[in-house]
Amino acid sequence: MTQEPVLVTYGSKRGGTAEIAQWIGDSLRGEQVAAVVKPAREVRSLSGYGAVVVGGALYSGRWHRDARRFTRHFTSQLQERPVWLFGSGPLDDSADEPGGENILGGNAVRKAANRVDARGYTIFGGRLARDARGFPASAMAKKRAGDYRDRGRIHAWAKSIAGEISRV
Ligand SMILES: Cc1cc2nc3c(=O)[nH]c(=O)nc-3n(C[C@H](O)[C@H](O)[C@H](O)COP(=O)(O)O)c2cc1C
């Protein structure tokens, strides 16, 4: 058991990425690692957190603004801690197949990971409801609505983080 909890924080517009963050928190706790799950825009300080997981939805090739701002604002504090990043986006199975680094927005996550010296980063599939509102989301939903988040892979990723933290 780590002494200080892991902060799992996220930027999400339609709730899909927020839910992934909750699943990661649940998986960590299942491995006896304390975790606090919180929206990135509500985090004022990293003191008291031993490690950080930052996630963000991918929109038009960019990582969610709250995740970007968070990593920029806390760059030096993040560099001092074990950090992992994730993006959630593709509305197909491409995130779970080889070549995932070519996903639109994947580059933004990789750059942020380099900036904060992250131990790892990954991209998970996304989710879009059939009745998503607003343009272009509503148009996209006609063709690509669905839930492409692989819960098994998310759990395995969180479990590997718990394993690394326990070894620190
Ligand atoms: C307008 C729009 C643009 C999107 N752009 C991307 C993108 O560039 N790359 C990607 O992988 N997914 C993209 N997606 C899919 C979203 O990332 C996916 O729906 C994700 O689960 C949204 O997360 P959220 O529910 O946390 O907001 C886009 C979705 C919409 C509606």
mmCIF file of C-alpha atoms in Angstrom, residues 22-81:
data_model
loop_
_atom_site.group_PDB
_atom_site.id
_atom_site.type_symbol
_atom_site.label_atom_id
_atom_site.label_comp_id
_atom_site.label_asym_id
_atom_site.label_seq_id
_atom_site.Cartn_x
_atom_site.Cartn_y
_atom_site.Cartn_z
ATOM 1 C CA GLN A 22 -13.488 6.263 -12.139
ATOM 2 C CA TRP A 23 -12.763 2.752 -13.434
ATOM 3 C CA ILE A 24 -9.024 3.366 -13.067
ATOM 4 C CA GLY A 25 -9.589 4.577 -9.501
ATOM 5 C CA ASP A 26 -11.635 1.435 -8.763
ATOM 6 C CA SER A 27 -8.953 -0.813 -10.276
ATOM 7 C CA LEU A 28 -6.204 0.856 -8.227
ATOM 8 C CA ARG A 29 -8.191 0.449 -5.013
ATOM 9 C CA GLY A 30 -8.767 -3.180 -5.970
ATOM 10 C CA GLU A 31 -4.968 -3.529 -5.910
ATOM 11 C CA GLN A 32 -4.780 -1.929 -2.433
ATOM 12 C CA VAL A 33 -3.574 1.416 -3.836
ATOM 13 C CA ALA A 34 -5.453 4.438 -2.464
ATOM 14 C CA ALA A 35 -6.860 6.684 -5.216
ATOM 15 C CA VAL A 36 -8.690 10.005 -5.430
ATOM 16 C CA VAL A 37 -10.604 10.731 -8.664
ATOM 17 C CA LYS A 38 -11.219 14.402 -9.501
ATOM 18 C CA PRO A 39 -11.862 16.657 -12.536
ATOM 19 C CA ALA A 40 -8.597 18.361 -13.585
ATOM 20 C CA ARG A 41 -10.092 21.831 -13.355
ATOM 21 C CA GLU A 42 -10.818 21.324 -9.640
ATOM 22 C CA VAL A 43 -7.278 20.370 -8.626
ATOM 23 C CA ARG A 44 -5.505 23.207 -6.828
ATOM 24 C CA SER A 45 -2.427 21.385 -5.540
ATOM 25 C CA LEU A 46 -0.599 18.085 -5.935
ATOM 26 C CA SER A 47 0.758 18.006 -2.412
ATOM 27 C CA GLY A 48 -0.332 14.843 -0.647
ATOM 28 C CA TYR A 49 -0.483 12.808 -3.867
ATOM 29 C CA GLY A 50 2.265 10.261 -4.430
ATOM 30 C CA ALA A 51 1.539 9.684 -8.120
ATOM 31 C CA VAL A 52 -0.779 11.085 -10.784
ATOM 32 C CA VAL A 53 -2.804 9.683 -13.683
ATOM 33 C CA VAL A 54 -4.084 12.345 -16.118
ATOM 34 C CA GLY A 55 -6.674 11.549 -18.767
ATOM 35 C CA GLY A 56 -8.416 13.594 -21.397
ATOM 36 C CA ALA A 57 -10.908 13.150 -24.196
ATOM 37 C CA LEU A 58 -9.628 13.696 -27.747
ATOM 38 C CA TYR A 59 -11.475 16.325 -29.759
ATOM 39 C CA SER A 60 -10.416 17.409 -33.248
ATOM 40 C CA GLY A 61 -6.874 16.202 -32.769
ATOM 41 C CA ARG A 62 -6.429 17.817 -29.379
ATOM 42 C CA TRP A 63 -6.313 16.538 -25.831
ATOM 43 C CA HIS A 64 -9.131 18.005 -23.695
ATOM 44 C CA ARG A 65 -8.318 21.530 -22.565
ATOM 45 C CA ASP A 66 -8.553 20.711 -18.843
ATOM 46 C CA ALA A 67 -5.944 17.943 -19.224
ATOM 47 C CA ARG A 68 -3.666 20.248 -21.255
ATOM 48 C CA ARG A 69 -3.949 23.063 -18.731
ATOM 49 C CA PHE A 70 -3.396 20.705 -15.840
ATOM 50 C CA THR A 71 -0.163 19.261 -17.247
ATOM 51 C CA ARG A 72 1.110 22.723 -18.197
ATOM 52 C CA HIS A 73 0.251 24.276 -14.844
ATOM 53 C CA PHE A 74 1.754 21.457 -12.761
ATOM 54 C CA THR A 75 4.658 20.535 -15.053
ATOM 55 C CA SER A 76 7.419 20.733 -12.437
ATOM 56 C CA GLN A 77 5.381 18.995 -9.703
ATOM 57 C CA LEU A 78 4.487 16.236 -12.154
ATOM 58 C CA GLN A 79 8.132 15.774 -13.120
ATOM 59 C CA GLU A 80 8.836 14.972 -9.457
ATOM 60 C CA ARG A 81 6.241 12.182 -9.294
#
